mmCIF file with all atom_site columns, C-alpha atoms in Angstrom:
data_model
loop_
_atom_site.group_PDB
_atom_site.id
_atom_site.type_symbol
_atom_site.label_atom_id
_atom_site.label_alt_id
_atom_site.label_comp_id
_atom_site.label_asym_id
_atom_site.label_entity_id
_atom_site.label_seq_id
_atom_site.pdbx_PDB_ins_code
_atom_site.Cartn_x
_atom_site.Cartn_y
_atom_site.Cartn_z
_atom_site.occupancy
_atom_site.B_iso_or_equiv
_atom_site.pdbx_formal_charge
_atom_site.auth_seq_id
_atom_site.auth_comp_id
_atom_site.auth_asym_id
_atom_site.auth_atom_id
_atom_site.pdbx_PDB_model_num
ATOM 1   C CA . GLU A 1 1   ? 16.115  11.130  -0.787  1.00 95.00 ? 1159 GLU A CA 1
ATOM 2   C CA . VAL A 1 2   ? 13.121  9.761   0.714   1.00 96.00 ? 1160 VAL A CA 1
ATOM 3   C CA . ARG A 1 3   ? 15.044  6.094   2.268   1.00 98.00 ? 1161 ARG A CA 1
ATOM 4   C CA . LEU A 1 4   ? 12.263  3.709   4.677   1.00 98.00 ? 1162 LEU A CA 1
ATOM 5   C CA . VAL A 1 5   ? 14.677  0.592   5.879   1.00 98.00 ? 1163 VAL A CA 1
ATOM 6   C CA . GLU A 1 6   ? 12.761  -2.246  7.381   1.00 98.00 ? 1164 GLU A CA 1
ATOM 7   C CA . SER A 1 7   ? 14.219  -4.786  9.910   1.00 98.00 ? 1165 SER A CA 1
ATOM 8   C CA . GLY A 1 8   ? 13.500  -7.304  12.472  1.00 97.00 ? 1166 GLY A CA 1
ATOM 9   C CA . GLY A 1 9   ? 11.704  -10.074 10.427  1.00 97.00 ? 1167 GLY A CA 1
ATOM 10  C CA . GLY A 1 10  ? 12.909  -13.745 10.578  1.00 97.00 ? 1168 GLY A CA 1
ATOM 11  C CA . LEU A 1 11  ? 11.497  -17.180 11.085  1.00 98.00 ? 1169 LEU A CA 1
ATOM 12  C CA . VAL A 1 12  ? 9.243   -17.517 14.277  1.00 98.00 ? 1170 VAL A CA 1
ATOM 13  C CA . GLN A 1 13  ? 7.021   -20.450 15.563  1.00 98.00 ? 1171 GLN A CA 1
ATOM 14  C CA . PRO A 1 14  ? 3.425   -20.187 15.627  1.00 98.00 ? 1172 PRO A CA 1
ATOM 15  C CA . GLY A 1 15  ? 2.442   -18.138 18.957  1.00 98.00 ? 1173 GLY A CA 1
ATOM 16  C CA . GLY A 1 16  ? 5.826   -16.183 19.021  1.00 98.00 ? 1174 GLY A CA 1
ATOM 17  C CA . SER A 1 17  ? 6.339   -12.518 18.865  1.00 98.00 ? 1175 SER A CA 1
ATOM 18  C CA . LEU A 1 18  ? 8.402   -10.217 16.736  1.00 98.00 ? 1176 LEU A CA 1
ATOM 19  C CA . ARG A 1 19  ? 9.147   -6.341  16.959  1.00 98.00 ? 1177 ARG A CA 1
ATOM 20  C CA . LEU A 1 20  ? 9.122   -4.724  12.859  1.00 98.00 ? 1178 LEU A CA 1
ATOM 21  C CA . SER A 1 21  ? 11.612  -1.621  12.610  1.00 98.00 ? 1179 SER A CA 1
ATOM 22  C CA . CYS A 1 22  ? 11.257  0.887   10.047  1.00 98.00 ? 1180 CYS A CA 1
ATOM 23  C CA . SER A 1 23  ? 13.715  3.465   9.883   1.00 98.00 ? 1181 SER A CA 1
ATOM 24  C CA . ALA A 1 24  ? 13.032  6.498   8.174   1.00 98.00 ? 1182 ALA A CA 1
ATOM 25  C CA . SER A 1 25  ? 15.058  9.718   6.478   1.00 98.00 ? 1183 SER A CA 1
ATOM 26  C CA . GLY A 1 26  ? 14.610  11.934  4.034   1.00 97.00 ? 1184 GLY A CA 1
ATOM 27  C CA . PHE A 1 27  ? 11.346  13.687  4.973   1.00 96.00 ? 1185 PHE A CA 1
ATOM 28  C CA . THR A 1 28  ? 9.838   15.365  8.030   1.00 96.00 ? 1186 THR A CA 1
ATOM 29  C CA . PHE A 1 29  ? 8.824   11.785  9.881   1.00 97.00 ? 1187 PHE A CA 1
ATOM 30  C CA . SER A 1 30  ? 7.477   13.853  13.034  1.00 96.00 ? 1188 SER A CA 1
ATOM 31  C CA . SER A 1 31  ? 4.662   15.408  11.086  1.00 95.00 ? 1189 SER A CA 1
ATOM 32  C CA . THR A 1 32  ? 3.830   12.151  8.568   1.00 96.00 ? 1190 THR A CA 1
ATOM 33  C CA . ALA A 1 33  ? 1.757   9.443   8.845   1.00 97.00 ? 1191 ALA A CA 1
ATOM 34  C CA . MET A 1 34  ? 2.784   6.030   8.180   1.00 98.00 ? 1192 MET A CA 1
ATOM 35  C CA . ALA A 1 35  ? 1.617   2.345   7.698   1.00 98.00 ? 1193 ALA A CA 1
ATOM 36  C CA . TRP A 1 36  ? 2.509   -1.180  7.417   1.00 98.00 ? 1194 TRP A CA 1
ATOM 37  C CA . VAL A 1 37  ? 1.396   -3.264  4.538   1.00 98.00 ? 1195 VAL A CA 1
ATOM 38  C CA . ARG A 1 38  ? 2.263   -7.151  4.057   1.00 98.00 ? 1196 ARG A CA 1
ATOM 39  C CA . GLN A 1 39  ? 2.418   -9.618  1.096   1.00 98.00 ? 1197 GLN A CA 1
ATOM 40  C CA . ALA A 1 40  ? 1.899   -13.398 1.510   1.00 98.00 ? 1198 ALA A CA 1
ATOM 41  C CA . PRO A 1 41  ? 4.105   -14.995 -1.046  1.00 97.00 ? 1199 PRO A CA 1
ATOM 42  C CA . GLY A 1 42  ? 2.651   -14.997 -4.181  1.00 96.00 ? 1200 GLY A CA 1
ATOM 43  C CA . LYS A 1 43  ? -0.107  -12.932 -3.019  1.00 97.00 ? 1201 LYS A CA 1
ATOM 44  C CA . GLY A 1 44  ? -1.667  -9.593  -3.072  1.00 98.00 ? 1202 GLY A CA 1
ATOM 45  C CA . LEU A 1 45  ? -0.720  -6.246  -0.962  1.00 98.00 ? 1203 LEU A CA 1
ATOM 46  C CA . GLU A 1 46  ? -2.933  -6.483  2.496   1.00 98.00 ? 1204 GLU A CA 1
ATOM 47  C CA . TRP A 1 47  ? -2.855  -3.605  4.598   1.00 98.00 ? 1205 TRP A CA 1
ATOM 48  C CA . VAL A 1 48  ? -2.137  -3.977  8.242   1.00 98.00 ? 1206 VAL A CA 1
ATOM 49  C CA . SER A 1 49  ? -2.220  -1.148  10.478  1.00 98.00 ? 1207 SER A CA 1
ATOM 50  C CA . SER A 1 50  ? -1.991  2.959   10.275  1.00 97.00 ? 1208 SER A CA 1
ATOM 51  C CA . LEU A 1 51  ? -0.708  5.570   12.550  1.00 97.00 ? 1209 LEU A CA 1
ATOM 52  C CA . SER A 1 52  ? -0.962  9.231   12.346  1.00 96.00 ? 1210 SER A CA 1
ATOM 53  C CA . HIS A 1 53  ? 1.838   11.903  12.690  1.00 96.00 ? 1211 HIS A CA 1
ATOM 54  C CA . ASN A 1 54  ? 1.516   11.949  16.626  1.00 95.00 ? 1212 ASN A CA 1
ATOM 55  C CA . SER A 1 55  ? 0.144   8.269   17.307  1.00 96.00 ? 1213 SER A CA 1
ATOM 56  C CA . ALA A 1 56  ? -3.206  10.129  18.074  1.00 95.00 ? 1214 ALA A CA 1
ATOM 57  C CA . SER A 1 57  ? -4.964  7.782   15.763  1.00 95.00 ? 1215 SER A CA 1
ATOM 58  C CA . ALA A 1 58  ? -4.003  4.080   14.541  1.00 97.00 ? 1216 ALA A CA 1
ATOM 59  C CA . PHE A 1 59  ? -6.406  1.724   12.546  1.00 97.00 ? 1217 PHE A CA 1
ATOM 60  C CA . TYR A 1 60  ? -5.932  -1.815  12.434  1.00 98.00 ? 1218 TYR A CA 1
ATOM 61  C CA . ALA A 1 61  ? -6.675  -4.672  9.890   1.00 97.00 ? 1219 ALA A CA 1
ATOM 62  C CA . GLU A 1 62  ? -9.561  -6.826  11.156  1.00 96.00 ? 1220 GLU A CA 1
ATOM 63  C CA . SER A 1 63  ? -6.962  -9.778  11.038  1.00 97.00 ? 1221 SER A CA 1
ATOM 64  C CA . VAL A 1 64  ? -4.442  -8.545  13.249  1.00 98.00 ? 1222 VAL A CA 1
ATOM 65  C CA . ARG A 1 65  ? -6.405  -6.147  15.697  1.00 97.00 ? 1223 ARG A CA 1
ATOM 66  C CA . GLY A 1 66  ? -5.711  -7.093  19.018  1.00 97.00 ? 1224 GLY A CA 1
ATOM 67  C CA . ARG A 1 67  ? -2.400  -9.099  18.296  1.00 98.00 ? 1225 ARG A CA 1
ATOM 68  C CA . PHE A 1 68  ? -0.593  -6.087  16.126  1.00 98.00 ? 1226 PHE A CA 1
ATOM 69  C CA . THR A 1 69  ? 0.334   -2.619  17.935  1.00 98.00 ? 1227 THR A CA 1
ATOM 70  C CA . ILE A 1 70  ? 1.737   0.101   15.706  1.00 98.00 ? 1228 ILE A CA 1
ATOM 71  C CA . SER A 1 71  ? 4.153   2.652   17.385  1.00 98.00 ? 1229 SER A CA 1
ATOM 72  C CA . ARG A 1 72  ? 6.319   5.127   16.507  1.00 98.00 ? 1230 ARG A CA 1
ATOM 73  C CA . ASP A 1 73  ? 9.276   7.101   18.084  1.00 98.00 ? 1231 ASP A CA 1
ATOM 74  C CA . ASN A 1 74  ? 9.647   10.602  16.603  1.00 97.00 ? 1232 ASN A CA 1
ATOM 75  C CA . SER A 1 75  ? 12.914  11.428  18.160  1.00 97.00 ? 1233 SER A CA 1
ATOM 76  C CA . GLU A 1 76  ? 14.344  8.746   16.461  1.00 97.00 ? 1234 GLU A CA 1
ATOM 77  C CA . ASN A 1 77  ? 12.162  8.678   13.016  1.00 98.00 ? 1235 ASN A CA 1
ATOM 78  C CA . THR A 1 78  ? 11.455  5.324   13.706  1.00 98.00 ? 1236 THR A CA 1
ATOM 79  C CA . LEU A 1 79  ? 8.043   3.058   13.096  1.00 98.00 ? 1237 LEU A CA 1
ATOM 80  C CA . HIS A 1 80  ? 7.245   -0.063  14.853  1.00 98.00 ? 1238 HIS A CA 1
ATOM 81  C CA . LEU A 1 81  ? 5.060   -3.091  14.365  1.00 98.00 ? 1239 LEU A CA 1
ATOM 82  C CA . GLN A 1 82  ? 4.581   -5.132  17.733  1.00 98.00 ? 1240 GLN A CA 1
ATOM 83  C CA . MET A 1 83  ? 3.465   -8.412  16.629  1.00 98.00 ? 1241 MET A CA 1
ATOM 84  C CA . ASN A 1 84  ? 2.202   -11.300 19.201  1.00 98.00 ? 1242 ASN A CA 1
ATOM 85  C CA . SER A 1 85  ? 0.528   -14.472 18.804  1.00 98.00 ? 1243 SER A CA 1
ATOM 86  C CA . LEU A 1 86  ? 1.693   -15.221 15.259  1.00 98.00 ? 1244 LEU A CA 1
ATOM 87  C CA . ARG A 1 87  ? -0.197  -17.263 13.201  1.00 98.00 ? 1245 ARG A CA 1
ATOM 88  C CA . ALA A 1 88  ? 1.037   -19.216 10.394  1.00 98.00 ? 1246 ALA A CA 1
ATOM 89  C CA . GLU A 1 89  ? -1.268  -16.840 7.860   1.00 97.00 ? 1247 GLU A CA 1
ATOM 90  C CA . ASP A 1 90  ? 0.999   -14.069 9.166   1.00 98.00 ? 1248 ASP A CA 1
ATOM 91  C CA . THR A 1 91  ? 3.528   -15.378 6.880   1.00 98.00 ? 1249 THR A CA 1
ATOM 92  C CA . ALA A 1 92  ? 4.677   -12.041 4.197   1.00 98.00 ? 1250 ALA A CA 1
ATOM 93  C CA . SER A 1 93  ? 6.645   -9.531  3.603   1.00 98.00 ? 1251 SER A CA 1
ATOM 94  C CA . TYR A 1 94  ? 5.972   -6.411  5.666   1.00 98.00 ? 1252 TYR A CA 1
ATOM 95  C CA . TYR A 1 95  ? 6.169   -3.426  3.999   1.00 98.00 ? 1253 TYR A CA 1
ATOM 96  C CA . CYS A 1 96  ? 6.606   -0.044  5.736   1.00 98.00 ? 1254 CYS A CA 1
ATOM 97  C CA . ALA A 1 97  ? 5.011   3.092   3.571   1.00 98.00 ? 1255 ALA A CA 1
ATOM 98  C CA . LYS A 1 98  ? 4.541   6.901   4.303   1.00 98.00 ? 1256 LYS A CA 1
ATOM 99  C CA . TYR A 1 99  ? 1.317   8.483   3.888   1.00 97.00 ? 1257 TYR A CA 1
ATOM 100 C CA . ARG A 1 100 ? 1.350   11.836  1.464   1.00 95.00 ? 1258 ARG A CA 1
ATOM 101 C CA . HIS A 1 101 ? 0.291   14.739  3.204   1.00 88.00 ? 1259 HIS A CA 1
ATOM 102 C CA . GLY A 1 102 ? -3.293  15.839  3.272   1.00 81.00 ? 1260 GLY A CA 1
ATOM 103 C CA . VAL A 1 103 ? -6.013  17.212  5.404   1.00 80.00 ? 1261 VAL A CA 1
ATOM 104 C CA . LEU A 1 104 ? -7.456  13.740  6.229   1.00 88.00 ? 1262 LEU A CA 1
ATOM 105 C CA . TRP A 1 105 ? -4.204  11.852  6.244   1.00 91.00 ? 1263 TRP A CA 1
ATOM 106 C CA . PHE A 1 106 ? -5.884  8.353   6.394   1.00 90.00 ? 1264 PHE A CA 1
ATOM 107 C CA . ARG A 1 107 ? -7.682  8.871   2.760   1.00 91.00 ? 1265 ARG A CA 1
ATOM 108 C CA . GLU A 1 108 ? -4.148  10.055  1.199   1.00 93.00 ? 1266 GLU A CA 1
ATOM 109 C CA . SER A 1 109 ? -1.972  7.549   -0.738  1.00 97.00 ? 1267 SER A CA 1
ATOM 110 C CA . LEU A 1 110 ? 0.856   5.974   -0.100  1.00 98.00 ? 1268 LEU A CA 1
ATOM 111 C CA . ASP A 1 111 ? 3.619   7.916   -1.676  1.00 97.00 ? 1269 ASP A CA 1
ATOM 112 C CA . TRP A 1 112 ? 6.675   5.816   -0.553  1.00 98.00 ? 1270 TRP A CA 1
ATOM 113 C CA . TRP A 1 113 ? 7.550   2.413   0.252   1.00 98.00 ? 1271 TRP A CA 1
ATOM 114 C CA . GLY A 1 114 ? 10.588  0.688   1.930   1.00 98.00 ? 1272 GLY A CA 1
ATOM 115 C CA . GLN A 1 115 ? 12.049  -2.918  0.218   1.00 97.00 ? 1273 GLN A CA 1
ATOM 116 C CA . GLY A 1 116 ? 10.344  -5.151  2.900   1.00 98.00 ? 1274 GLY A CA 1
ATOM 117 C CA . THR A 1 117 ? 11.395  -7.588  5.718   1.00 98.00 ? 1275 THR A CA 1
ATOM 118 C CA . LEU A 1 118 ? 10.193  -11.044 4.954   1.00 98.00 ? 1276 LEU A CA 1
ATOM 119 C CA . VAL A 1 119 ? 8.289   -12.761 8.525   1.00 98.00 ? 1277 VAL A CA 1
ATOM 120 C CA . THR A 1 120 ? 7.916   -16.428 8.285   1.00 98.00 ? 1278 THR A CA 1
ATOM 121 C CA . VAL A 1 121 ? 5.759   -18.118 11.202  1.00 98.00 ? 1279 VAL A CA 1
ATOM 122 C CA . SER A 1 122 ? 6.854   -21.899 11.053  1.00 97.00 ? 1280 SER A CA 1
ATOM 123 C CA . SER A 1 123 ? 7.524   -24.652 13.443  1.00 95.00 ? 1281 SER A CA 1
ATOM 124 C CA . SER B 2 1   ? -17.867 -4.654  3.809   1.00 89.00 ? 905  SER B CA 1
ATOM 125 C CA . TYR B 2 2   ? -16.637 -2.533  0.922   1.00 94.00 ? 906  TYR B CA 1
ATOM 126 C CA . GLU B 2 3   ? -14.490 -4.547  -1.683  1.00 95.00 ? 907  GLU B CA 1
ATOM 127 C CA . LEU B 2 4   ? -12.512 -3.533  -4.975  1.00 97.00 ? 908  LEU B CA 1
ATOM 128 C CA . THR B 2 5   ? -12.740 -5.607  -7.716  1.00 98.00 ? 909  THR B CA 1
ATOM 129 C CA . GLN B 2 6   ? -9.908  -5.744  -10.044 1.00 98.00 ? 910  GLN B CA 1
ATOM 130 C CA . PRO B 2 7   ? -9.511  -8.297  -13.355 1.00 98.00 ? 911  PRO B CA 1
ATOM 131 C CA . LEU B 2 8   ? -6.670  -10.973 -13.006 1.00 98.00 ? 912  LEU B CA 1
ATOM 132 C CA . SER B 2 9   ? -4.873  -10.238 -15.960 1.00 98.00 ? 913  SER B CA 1
ATOM 133 C CA . VAL B 2 10  ? -5.182  -7.540  -18.927 1.00 98.00 ? 914  VAL B CA 1
ATOM 134 C CA . SER B 2 11  ? -2.740  -7.712  -22.127 1.00 98.00 ? 915  SER B CA 1
ATOM 135 C CA . VAL B 2 12  ? -1.750  -5.238  -24.394 1.00 97.00 ? 916  VAL B CA 1
ATOM 136 C CA . ALA B 2 13  ? 0.271   -5.292  -27.620 1.00 97.00 ? 917  ALA B CA 1
ATOM 137 C CA . LEU B 2 14  ? 3.394   -3.040  -27.554 1.00 97.00 ? 918  LEU B CA 1
ATOM 138 C CA . GLY B 2 15  ? 2.586   0.652   -28.063 1.00 97.00 ? 919  GLY B CA 1
ATOM 139 C CA . GLN B 2 16  ? -0.851  0.083   -27.840 1.00 97.00 ? 920  GLN B CA 1
ATOM 140 C CA . THR B 2 17  ? -3.451  1.752   -24.514 1.00 98.00 ? 921  THR B CA 1
ATOM 141 C CA . ALA B 2 18  ? -4.093  -0.764  -21.884 1.00 98.00 ? 922  ALA B CA 1
ATOM 142 C CA . ARG B 2 19  ? -6.860  0.054   -19.334 1.00 98.00 ? 923  ARG B CA 1
ATOM 143 C CA . ILE B 2 20  ? -6.915  -1.623  -15.678 1.00 98.00 ? 924  ILE B CA 1
ATOM 144 C CA . THR B 2 21  ? -10.431 -0.870  -13.964 1.00 98.00 ? 925  THR B CA 1
ATOM 145 C CA . CYS B 2 22  ? -10.969 -0.952  -10.287 1.00 98.00 ? 926  CYS B CA 1
ATOM 146 C CA . GLY B 2 23  ? -14.751 -1.606  -9.353  1.00 97.00 ? 927  GLY B CA 1
ATOM 147 C CA . GLY B 2 24  ? -16.509 -0.667  -6.298  1.00 97.00 ? 928  GLY B CA 1
ATOM 148 C CA . ASN B 2 25  ? -19.964 0.467   -5.027  1.00 95.00 ? 929  ASN B CA 1
ATOM 149 C CA . ASN B 2 26  ? -19.866 4.001   -5.617  1.00 93.00 ? 930  ASN B CA 1
ATOM 150 C CA . ILE B 2 27  ? -16.161 4.280   -5.969  1.00 95.00 ? 931  ILE B CA 1
ATOM 151 C CA . ALA B 2 28  ? -16.244 7.615   -7.760  1.00 93.00 ? 932  ALA B CA 1
ATOM 152 C CA . ALA B 2 29  ? -17.224 9.277   -3.902  1.00 93.00 ? 933  ALA B CA 1
ATOM 153 C CA . LYS B 2 30  ? -13.681 7.631   -2.734  1.00 92.00 ? 934  LYS B CA 1
ATOM 154 C CA . ASN B 2 31  ? -9.977  8.995   -3.474  1.00 94.00 ? 935  ASN B CA 1
ATOM 155 C CA . VAL B 2 32  ? -8.687  6.013   -5.565  1.00 97.00 ? 936  VAL B CA 1
ATOM 156 C CA . HIS B 2 33  ? -5.026  5.321   -5.612  1.00 98.00 ? 937  HIS B CA 1
ATOM 157 C CA . TRP B 2 34  ? -2.943  3.548   -8.144  1.00 98.00 ? 938  TRP B CA 1
ATOM 158 C CA . TYR B 2 35  ? 0.215   1.247   -7.369  1.00 98.00 ? 939  TYR B CA 1
ATOM 159 C CA . GLN B 2 36  ? 3.006   -0.721  -9.633  1.00 98.00 ? 940  GLN B CA 1
ATOM 160 C CA . GLN B 2 37  ? 4.832   -3.565  -8.260  1.00 98.00 ? 941  GLN B CA 1
ATOM 161 C CA . LYS B 2 38  ? 7.294   -5.095  -10.352 1.00 98.00 ? 942  LYS B CA 1
ATOM 162 C CA . PRO B 2 39  ? 8.561   -8.862  -9.306  1.00 96.00 ? 943  PRO B CA 1
ATOM 163 C CA . GLY B 2 40  ? 10.857  -8.784  -6.385  1.00 95.00 ? 944  GLY B CA 1
ATOM 164 C CA . GLN B 2 41  ? 10.158  -4.747  -5.784  1.00 97.00 ? 945  GLN B CA 1
ATOM 165 C CA . ALA B 2 42  ? 8.413   -2.719  -3.486  1.00 98.00 ? 946  ALA B CA 1
ATOM 166 C CA . PRO B 2 43  ? 5.298   -1.089  -4.813  1.00 98.00 ? 947  PRO B CA 1
ATOM 167 C CA . VAL B 2 44  ? 5.255   2.474   -6.308  1.00 98.00 ? 948  VAL B CA 1
ATOM 168 C CA . LEU B 2 45  ? 2.665   4.906   -6.463  1.00 98.00 ? 949  LEU B CA 1
ATOM 169 C CA . VAL B 2 46  ? 1.488   5.907   -9.771  1.00 98.00 ? 950  VAL B CA 1
ATOM 170 C CA . MET B 2 47  ? -1.825  7.388   -9.776  1.00 98.00 ? 951  MET B CA 1
ATOM 171 C CA . TYR B 2 48  ? -3.207  9.406   -6.438  1.00 97.00 ? 952  TYR B CA 1
ATOM 172 C CA . ARG B 2 49  ? -6.756  10.822  -5.906  1.00 96.00 ? 953  ARG B CA 1
ATOM 173 C CA . ASP B 2 50  ? -8.253  9.471   -9.103  1.00 96.00 ? 954  ASP B CA 1
ATOM 174 C CA . ALA B 2 51  ? -6.020  11.214  -11.620 1.00 97.00 ? 955  ALA B CA 1
ATOM 175 C CA . ASN B 2 52  ? -2.749  12.748  -10.282 1.00 97.00 ? 956  ASN B CA 1
ATOM 176 C CA . ARG B 2 53  ? 0.440   11.914  -11.493 1.00 98.00 ? 957  ARG B CA 1
ATOM 177 C CA . PRO B 2 54  ? 3.145   11.623  -8.940  1.00 97.00 ? 958  PRO B CA 1
ATOM 178 C CA . SER B 2 55  ? 6.497   13.155  -10.456 1.00 96.00 ? 959  SER B CA 1
ATOM 179 C CA . GLY B 2 56  ? 8.611   11.055  -12.086 1.00 96.00 ? 960  GLY B CA 1
ATOM 180 C CA . ILE B 2 57  ? 5.758   9.107   -13.700 1.00 97.00 ? 961  ILE B CA 1
ATOM 181 C CA . PRO B 2 58  ? 5.025   9.228   -17.223 1.00 97.00 ? 962  PRO B CA 1
ATOM 182 C CA . GLU B 2 59  ? 2.579   11.219  -18.831 1.00 97.00 ? 963  GLU B CA 1
ATOM 183 C CA . ARG B 2 60  ? 1.120   7.909   -20.422 1.00 98.00 ? 964  ARG B CA 1
ATOM 184 C CA . PHE B 2 61  ? -0.179  6.817   -17.142 1.00 98.00 ? 965  PHE B CA 1
ATOM 185 C CA . SER B 2 62  ? -3.446  8.720   -16.635 1.00 98.00 ? 966  SER B CA 1
ATOM 186 C CA . GLY B 2 63  ? -6.379  7.990   -14.165 1.00 97.00 ? 967  GLY B CA 1
ATOM 187 C CA . SER B 2 64  ? -10.365 8.761   -14.512 1.00 97.00 ? 968  SER B CA 1
ATOM 188 C CA . ILE B 2 65  ? -13.093 7.650   -12.194 1.00 95.00 ? 969  ILE B CA 1
ATOM 189 C CA . SER B 2 66  ? -16.770 7.739   -12.850 1.00 90.00 ? 970  SER B CA 1
ATOM 190 C CA . GLY B 2 67  ? -19.855 5.658   -10.898 1.00 90.00 ? 971  GLY B CA 1
ATOM 191 C CA . ASN B 2 68  ? -18.389 2.707   -10.112 1.00 96.00 ? 972  ASN B CA 1
ATOM 192 C CA . THR B 2 69  ? -15.545 2.299   -11.901 1.00 97.00 ? 973  THR B CA 1
ATOM 193 C CA . ALA B 2 70  ? -11.829 3.769   -11.776 1.00 98.00 ? 974  ALA B CA 1
ATOM 194 C CA . THR B 2 71  ? -9.730  3.337   -14.383 1.00 98.00 ? 975  THR B CA 1
ATOM 195 C CA . LEU B 2 72  ? -5.988  3.423   -14.777 1.00 98.00 ? 976  LEU B CA 1
ATOM 196 C CA . THR B 2 73  ? -4.793  3.914   -18.747 1.00 98.00 ? 977  THR B CA 1
ATOM 197 C CA . ILE B 2 74  ? -1.492  3.344   -20.289 1.00 98.00 ? 978  ILE B CA 1
ATOM 198 C CA . SER B 2 75  ? -0.953  4.495   -23.388 1.00 98.00 ? 979  SER B CA 1
ATOM 199 C CA . ARG B 2 76  ? 1.855   3.510   -25.697 1.00 98.00 ? 980  ARG B CA 1
ATOM 200 C CA . ALA B 2 77  ? 2.467   0.371   -23.488 1.00 97.00 ? 981  ALA B CA 1
ATOM 201 C CA . GLN B 2 78  ? 6.022   -0.679  -23.151 1.00 97.00 ? 982  GLN B CA 1
ATOM 202 C CA . ALA B 2 79  ? 7.762   -3.610  -21.991 1.00 97.00 ? 983  ALA B CA 1
ATOM 203 C CA . GLY B 2 80  ? 8.987   -1.921  -18.648 1.00 97.00 ? 984  GLY B CA 1
ATOM 204 C CA . ASP B 2 81  ? 5.370   -1.392  -17.937 1.00 98.00 ? 985  ASP B CA 1
ATOM 205 C CA . GLU B 2 82  ? 4.559   -4.991  -17.150 1.00 98.00 ? 986  GLU B CA 1
ATOM 206 C CA . ALA B 2 83  ? 3.944   -5.353  -13.813 1.00 98.00 ? 987  ALA B CA 1
ATOM 207 C CA . ASP B 2 84  ? 0.844   -6.008  -11.472 1.00 98.00 ? 988  ASP B CA 1
ATOM 208 C CA . TYR B 2 85  ? -1.411  -3.169  -10.488 1.00 98.00 ? 989  TYR B CA 1
ATOM 209 C CA . TYR B 2 86  ? -3.354  -2.618  -7.205  1.00 98.00 ? 990  TYR B CA 1
ATOM 210 C CA . CYS B 2 87  ? -5.967  0.048   -6.818  1.00 98.00 ? 991  CYS B CA 1
ATOM 211 C CA . GLN B 2 88  ? -6.505  1.295   -3.127  1.00 98.00 ? 992  GLN B CA 1
ATOM 212 C CA . VAL B 2 89  ? -8.763  3.194   -1.213  1.00 97.00 ? 993  VAL B CA 1
ATOM 213 C CA . TRP B 2 90  ? -9.815  4.204   2.261   1.00 96.00 ? 994  TRP B CA 1
ATOM 214 C CA . ASP B 2 91  ? -13.399 2.866   3.595   1.00 95.00 ? 995  ASP B CA 1
ATOM 215 C CA . SER B 2 92  ? -14.658 5.365   5.949   1.00 92.00 ? 996  SER B CA 1
ATOM 216 C CA . SER B 2 93  ? -17.475 3.195   7.353   1.00 92.00 ? 997  SER B CA 1
ATOM 217 C CA . THR B 2 94  ? -15.054 0.362   8.577   1.00 92.00 ? 998  THR B CA 1
ATOM 218 C CA . ALA B 2 95  ? -12.056 2.604   8.757   1.00 93.00 ? 999  ALA B CA 1
ATOM 219 C CA . TYR B 2 96  ? -10.138 0.251   6.803   1.00 96.00 ? 1000 TYR B CA 1
ATOM 220 C CA . LEU B 2 97  ? -7.733  0.572   4.071   1.00 97.00 ? 1001 LEU B CA 1
ATOM 221 C CA . LEU B 2 98  ? -8.534  -1.429  1.277   1.00 98.00 ? 1002 LEU B CA 1
ATOM 222 C CA . PHE B 2 99  ? -6.210  -3.128  -1.568  1.00 98.00 ? 1003 PHE B CA 1
ATOM 223 C CA . GLY B 2 100 ? -7.914  -4.381  -4.961  1.00 98.00 ? 1004 GLY B CA 1
ATOM 224 C CA . GLY B 2 101 ? -6.716  -8.051  -5.573  1.00 98.00 ? 1005 GLY B CA 1
ATOM 225 C CA . GLY B 2 102 ? -3.974  -6.733  -8.325  1.00 98.00 ? 1006 GLY B CA 1
ATOM 226 C CA . THR B 2 103 ? -4.206  -7.113  -11.942 1.00 98.00 ? 1007 THR B CA 1
ATOM 227 C CA . LYS B 2 104 ? -1.112  -8.394  -13.922 1.00 98.00 ? 1008 LYS B CA 1
ATOM 228 C CA . LEU B 2 105 ? -0.436  -6.445  -16.799 1.00 98.00 ? 1009 LEU B CA 1
ATOM 229 C CA . THR B 2 106 ? 0.982   -8.263  -20.082 1.00 98.00 ? 1010 THR B CA 1
ATOM 230 C CA . VAL B 2 107 ? 2.731   -6.382  -22.860 1.00 97.00 ? 1011 VAL B CA 1
ATOM 231 C CA . LEU B 2 108 ? 2.763   -8.410  -25.841 1.00 94.00 ? 1012 LEU B CA 1
#
C-alpha cells in the first residue's frame, strides 16, 4: 500500500526557516516524480513545487521561487522541502503527493497524497 | 497567465446527476485531472487525463472535455459525494501546475 507521511511542520516566526520531509513507502520511489501542494486554512489547493524522479528537473510556483527548495534522497525514500524567508502567507497545510507515471511526468496527475503537515508562520 | 475557472458551488438532489465544470482557454489541449477533498482529509484523485477513473473510484464518476470546458459528472449522487472538487492541469507555457479554485458539492 502506498504511504506518504509528512513531518517537520510547526510554528515559525516570519523570516525563519523550516524543513519539511515526506517519507514514502509502498511504491518505487526512485522512479516516481513528486510534488508539494499546500492549502491555507479555509482556502483551495495551491501547488508549490515538483521534482522529477532523478532530481534533474524541478519546478516552483512563482510565490515560493527563490525561497523554497525541493529535494529528494532516493536512498532514503524521502522528499524534502526547505523553506526559507517564511512569510505569514506561507501558513498552510503542506501535502506531499506522488505523480502517476507517464512519459511527460509533469502533465500527469497526483495519484496519492499524504495527510499533510501544518506550517504556521507567526510572531 | 493560464487560469482555471470553477463554480464556487453546485447543488444536486440525492440520486440525481451533478456536473462540475472547469473552464480554461483551449483546455481540451491539456490533460485535466480532478480531485475530491472531504473536510479534514487529503485530496483524492477521482479522474485523470480528462476521462479516466483510477481504481476504486465508482463508475458513477465520469469525465469529459470539449473546447474550453472540462466536466466532472457524478451520477446517482450520494451523501458521501459531498466534498470540494478541484480540477488541475499543467501549463507548459509557464511550467506551472495549476488548480481551479474548487467547487463545493452539496447533496440535498
